Short mmCIF file of C-alpha atoms in Angstrom, two decimals:
data_model
loop_
_atom_site.label_atom_id
_atom_site.label_comp_id
_atom_site.label_asym_id
_atom_site.label_seq_id
_atom_site.Cartn_x
_atom_site.Cartn_y
_atom_site.Cartn_z
CA UNK B 22 11.44 59.29 7.68
CA UNK B 23 8.11 60.58 6.41
CA UNK B 24 5.66 57.60 6.57
CA UNK B 25 1.77 57.96 5.59
CA UNK B 26 0.21 54.70 5.98
CA UNK B 27 -3.69 54.54 4.92
CA UNK B 28 -6.58 52.03 6.04
CA UNK B 29 -10.26 51.64 5.81
CA UNK B 30 -10.89 50.59 2.36
CA UNK B 31 -12.59 47.93 0.85
CA UNK B 32 -16.55 47.93 -0.89
CA UNK B 33 -19.51 49.44 0.13
CA UNK B 34 -23.02 50.33 -1.38
CA UNK B 35 -24.02 52.89 -3.10
CA UNK B 36 -25.39 55.22 -0.16
CA UNK B 37 -23.40 54.17 2.74
CA UNK B 38 -20.57 55.45 4.87
CA UNK B 39 -17.05 54.54 4.85
CA UNK B 40 -14.16 56.09 7.20
CA UNK B 41 -10.53 55.82 5.83
CA UNK B 42 -8.11 56.63 8.48
CA UNK B 43 -3.89 57.84 7.59
CA UNK B 44 -1.48 57.78 10.49
CA UNK B 45 1.12 59.68 10.03
CA UNK B 46 4.87 59.47 11.78
CA UNK B 47 8.04 60.71 11.30
CA UNK B 48 7.48 64.79 11.05
CA UNK B 49 5.09 66.82 13.70
CA UNK B 50 1.93 66.03 12.46
CA UNK B 51 0.72 69.34 14.67
CA UNK B 52 2.74 71.31 12.22
CA UNK B 53 1.54 70.60 8.78
CA UNK B 54 -2.14 70.71 6.74
CA UNK B 55 -2.74 67.17 5.20
CA UNK B 56 -5.45 66.63 2.17
CA UNK B 57 -6.71 63.54 0.26
CA UNK B 58 -6.09 62.96 -2.87
CA UNK B 59 -7.64 60.33 -5.23
CA UNK B 60 -7.31 58.46 -8.46
CA UNK B 61 -10.19 56.95 -10.34
CA UNK B 62 -9.35 53.78 -11.85
CA UNK B 63 -6.89 54.34 -15.18
CA UNK B 64 -7.99 57.89 -14.61
CA UNK B 65 -5.99 61.04 -12.97
CA UNK B 66 -5.49 62.97 -10.18
CA UNK B 67 -7.97 64.76 -8.10
CA UNK B 68 -8.18 66.72 -5.01
CA UNK B 69 -10.61 65.88 -3.20
CA UNK B 70 -10.35 67.84 0.75
CA UNK B 71 -7.67 69.80 2.50
CA UNK B 72 -7.12 70.25 6.14
CA UNK B 73 -5.08 73.38 7.81
CA UNK B 74 -2.24 72.28 10.90
CA UNK B 75 -4.53 72.43 13.41
CA UNK B 76 -8.30 71.43 11.94
CA UNK B 77 -9.66 75.07 11.96
CA UNK B 78 -10.01 75.39 8.20
CA UNK B 79 -11.41 72.83 5.61
CA UNK B 80 -11.92 72.53 1.97
CA UNK B 81 -13.52 70.50 -0.12
CA UNK B 82 -14.27 69.92 -4.19
CA UNK B 83 -17.59 70.75 -4.90
CA UNK B 84 -18.65 66.88 -5.46
CA UNK B 85 -18.20 65.75 -1.77
CA UNK B 86 -18.95 68.96 -0.06
CA UNK B 87 -21.45 68.38 2.48
CA UNK B 88 -21.01 64.45 1.82
CA UNK B 89 -17.04 64.00 3.44
CA UNK B 90 -15.69 65.00 6.09
CA UNK B 91 -12.02 65.64 6.77
CA UNK B 92 -10.71 65.52 9.96
CA UNK B 93 -8.02 65.11 11.88
CA UNK B 94 -6.54 64.28 15.93
CA UNK B 95 -2.74 65.74 16.33
CA UNK B 96 -2.68 63.61 19.54
CA UNK B 97 -2.71 60.49 17.57
CA UNK B 98 -0.84 61.92 14.33
CA UNK B 99 -3.64 60.77 12.37
CA UNK B 100 -5.96 62.09 9.53
CA UNK B 101 -9.61 60.90 8.47
CA UNK B 102 -12.13 60.94 5.98
CA UNK B 103 -15.50 60.59 6.82
CA UNK B 104 -17.13 59.47 3.55
CA UNK B 105 -20.79 59.57 3.76
CA UNK B 106 -23.86 58.70 0.34
CA UNK B 107 -21.11 57.37 -1.42
CA UNK B 108 -21.69 57.07 -4.82
CA UNK B 109 -20.45 54.99 -8.31
CA UNK B 110 -18.38 57.73 -9.13
CA UNK B 111 -16.43 58.08 -5.61
CA UNK B 112 -14.67 54.67 -6.98
CA UNK B 113 -10.98 55.62 -6.27
CA UNK B 114 -7.68 54.63 -4.63
CA UNK B 115 -7.40 57.62 -1.95
CA UNK B 116 -4.13 59.22 -1.27
CA UNK B 117 -3.11 60.40 2.25
CA UNK B 118 -0.97 63.66 1.65
CA UNK B 119 1.29 66.47 3.15
CA UNK B 120 -0.03 69.84 2.08
CA UNK B 121 2.39 72.00 1.73
CA UNK B 122 1.83 75.58 1.49
CA UNK B 123 1.17 77.13 -1.24
CA UNK B 124 -1.06 73.72 -2.06
CA UNK B 125 1.46 71.50 -3.31
CA UNK B 126 1.37 67.45 -1.92
CA UNK B 127 5.27 67.02 -0.84
CA UNK B 128 4.65 63.37 0.38
CA UNK B 129 1.90 60.72 -0.36
CA UNK B 130 0.74 57.30 1.34
CA UNK B 131 0.51 54.14 -0.70
CA UNK B 132 -3.20 54.86 -1.13
CA UNK B 133 -6.77 52.85 -0.35
CA UNK B 134 -9.04 51.74 -2.95
CA UNK B 135 -12.39 52.23 -2.17
CA UNK B 136 -14.72 50.71 -4.56
CA UNK B 137 -18.94 51.57 -4.33
CA UNK B 138 -21.14 49.34 -5.96
CA UNK B 139 -24.27 46.95 -5.10
CA UNK T 166 -11.71 76.31 -12.24
CA UNK T 167 -8.71 76.38 -13.53
CA UNK T 168 -8.33 73.74 -16.37
CA UNK T 169 -4.40 72.12 -16.78
CA UNK T 170 -4.26 71.09 -19.83
CA UNK T 171 -1.75 68.41 -20.44
CA UNK T 172 -0.44 66.56 -23.96
CA UNK T 173 -1.49 62.38 -23.34
CA UNK T 174 1.61 61.18 -24.51
CA UNK T 175 5.14 61.52 -25.47
CA UNK T 176 7.61 59.11 -26.88
CA UNK T 177 11.84 59.50 -26.10
CA UNK T 178 15.11 58.21 -26.58
CA UNK T 179 16.98 56.91 -23.90
CA UNK T 180 19.60 58.99 -23.50
CA UNK T 181 18.12 62.10 -25.13
CA UNK T 182 15.80 65.61 -23.23
CA UNK T 183 11.80 64.74 -23.15
CA UNK T 184 9.96 68.18 -22.46
CA UNK T 185 6.61 68.11 -21.35
CA UNK T 186 4.27 70.94 -21.42
CA UNK T 187 1.41 71.94 -19.08
CA UNK T 188 -0.86 75.02 -20.09
CA UNK T 189 -3.63 76.69 -17.47
CA UNK T 190 -6.95 78.07 -18.57
CA UNK T 191 -5.44 81.06 -16.43
CA UNK T 192 -2.31 82.80 -15.10
CA UNK T 193 -1.16 80.73 -12.16
CA UNK T 194 1.62 83.04 -10.98
CA UNK T 195 1.45 85.68 -8.01
CA UNK T 196 4.04 88.18 -8.13
CA UNK T 197 7.19 86.55 -8.50
CA UNK T 198 5.51 82.93 -7.52
CA UNK T 199 4.81 80.41 -10.03
CA UNK T 200 2.01 78.40 -8.45
CA UNK T 201 2.88 75.14 -10.52
CA UNK T 202 4.12 71.46 -9.29
CA UNK T 203 5.37 68.34 -10.99
CA UNK T 204 4.70 64.84 -10.06
CA UNK T 205 5.68 61.84 -11.08
CA UNK T 206 3.94 58.59 -10.75
CA UNK T 207 5.21 54.87 -11.68
CA UNK T 208 1.92 52.14 -12.21
CA UNK T 209 1.20 51.03 -9.73
CA UNK T 210 2.64 52.95 -6.93
CA UNK T 211 1.46 56.66 -5.80
CA UNK T 212 2.53 60.07 -7.48
CA UNK T 213 6.34 62.02 -6.34
CA UNK T 214 6.80 65.11 -5.86
CA UNK T 215 9.75 66.40 -8.57
CA UNK T 216 9.15 70.41 -8.78
CA UNK T 217 7.34 72.39 -7.01
CA UNK T 218 6.76 76.38 -7.41
CA UNK T 219 7.64 75.91 -11.25
CA UNK T 220 11.35 75.35 -10.88
CA UNK T 221 12.07 73.98 -7.52
CA UNK T 222 13.82 70.43 -6.97
CA UNK T 223 11.98 68.72 -4.53
CA UNK T 224 13.79 66.70 -2.21
CA UNK T 225 16.14 63.41 -3.76
CA UNK T 226 15.19 64.35 -7.04
CA UNK T 227 17.84 63.76 -9.57
CA UNK T 228 19.11 67.38 -11.06
CA UNK T 229 17.89 65.43 -14.69
CA UNK T 230 14.74 66.80 -13.94
CA UNK T 231 13.86 70.42 -14.38
CA UNK T 232 11.17 72.69 -14.58
CA UNK T 233 10.64 76.58 -16.09
CA UNK T 234 7.98 78.31 -16.94
CA UNK T 235 5.58 81.24 -15.96
CA UNK T 236 1.58 82.82 -15.68
CA UNK T 237 -0.06 79.60 -18.22
CA UNK T 238 2.79 78.05 -19.39
CA UNK T 239 4.88 75.40 -18.07
CA UNK T 240 7.49 72.74 -18.97
CA UNK T 241 8.69 69.89 -17.29
CA UNK T 242 12.51 69.19 -19.05
CA UNK T 243 14.41 65.57 -18.69
CA UNK T 244 17.55 65.42 -19.84
CA UNK T 245 18.65 62.76 -20.61
CA UNK T 246 15.78 60.42 -19.97
CA UNK T 247 16.55 57.31 -18.05
CA UNK T 248 14.58 54.12 -18.40
CA UNK T 249 13.91 54.36 -14.76
CA UNK T 250 12.00 57.83 -15.88
CA UNK T 251 9.26 56.11 -17.90
CA UNK T 252 5.71 56.83 -15.87
CA UNK T 253 3.32 59.66 -16.01
CA UNK T 254 3.76 63.23 -15.22
CA UNK T 255 1.45 65.22 -13.73
CA UNK T 256 1.29 68.91 -13.46
CA UNK T 257 -0.74 70.89 -10.38
CA UNK T 258 -1.93 74.12 -9.78
CA UNK T 259 -2.43 76.18 -6.07
CA UNK T 260 -3.38 79.49 -7.38
CA UNK T 261 -6.95 79.45 -6.78
CA UNK T 262 -7.95 77.19 -4.43
CA UNK T 263 -10.20 75.84 -3.80
CA UNK T 264 -10.24 73.59 -6.11
CA UNK T 265 -6.80 72.45 -6.43
CA UNK T 266 -6.45 71.00 -9.88
CA UNK T 267 -4.40 68.67 -11.47
CA UNK T 268 -3.34 68.42 -15.93
CA UNK T 269 -4.71 65.05 -17.25
CA UNK T 270 -0.79 63.83 -16.95
CA UNK T 271 1.30 62.75 -19.94
CA UNK T 272 2.24 59.49 -20.42
CA UNK T 273 6.13 59.42 -21.30
CA UNK T 274 6.83 56.34 -23.82
CA UNK T 275 9.90 54.52 -25.28
CA UNK T 276 10.36 55.74 -28.98
#
């Protein structure tokens, strides 16, 4: 059974940093691209970033480019999202997803809440 | 960016057909591939993939769900609607990436 379990969320002040993790199991992690998708409270879904199966390629939405870094450790079957210079508009539930070529998300974690507030 | 437009809500009776539409600001089809996908999200839960590449049923999804369309106009059909189907439905395109974009969601409600 495919499982994606996020951790690392919480309350953080504007301008500070936070790192999310996603532990994957039930599939060969190193064979799949992975992505983060977020959802602000009462809002719709928004793709954040994608990383290729081997970590050689990464893609970001414009609003997080230069502030967020997606990475992975295939030996640990873990996906990461390093978030720097956080803003109030980054407040959202962040979902870890498995990214299938051509660019749809077939498994989702339960999500982790990130609140950016002073 | 490709903008996907969905109606905010749709009211339907149990046992009837629900048709949810998604319109793209430009074509999301390449050759024979229609790069539109559909998700279901229930309150307090993560989204679930229903349909990929416009018409392919995802694993474990009941056959009462189906998808169709090409170019800029796509449809998710639920027939017949069951009580468990009350949720918000999102379309998502992967024709032009990045960014992959989602529609605003259609909330399926009981009439």
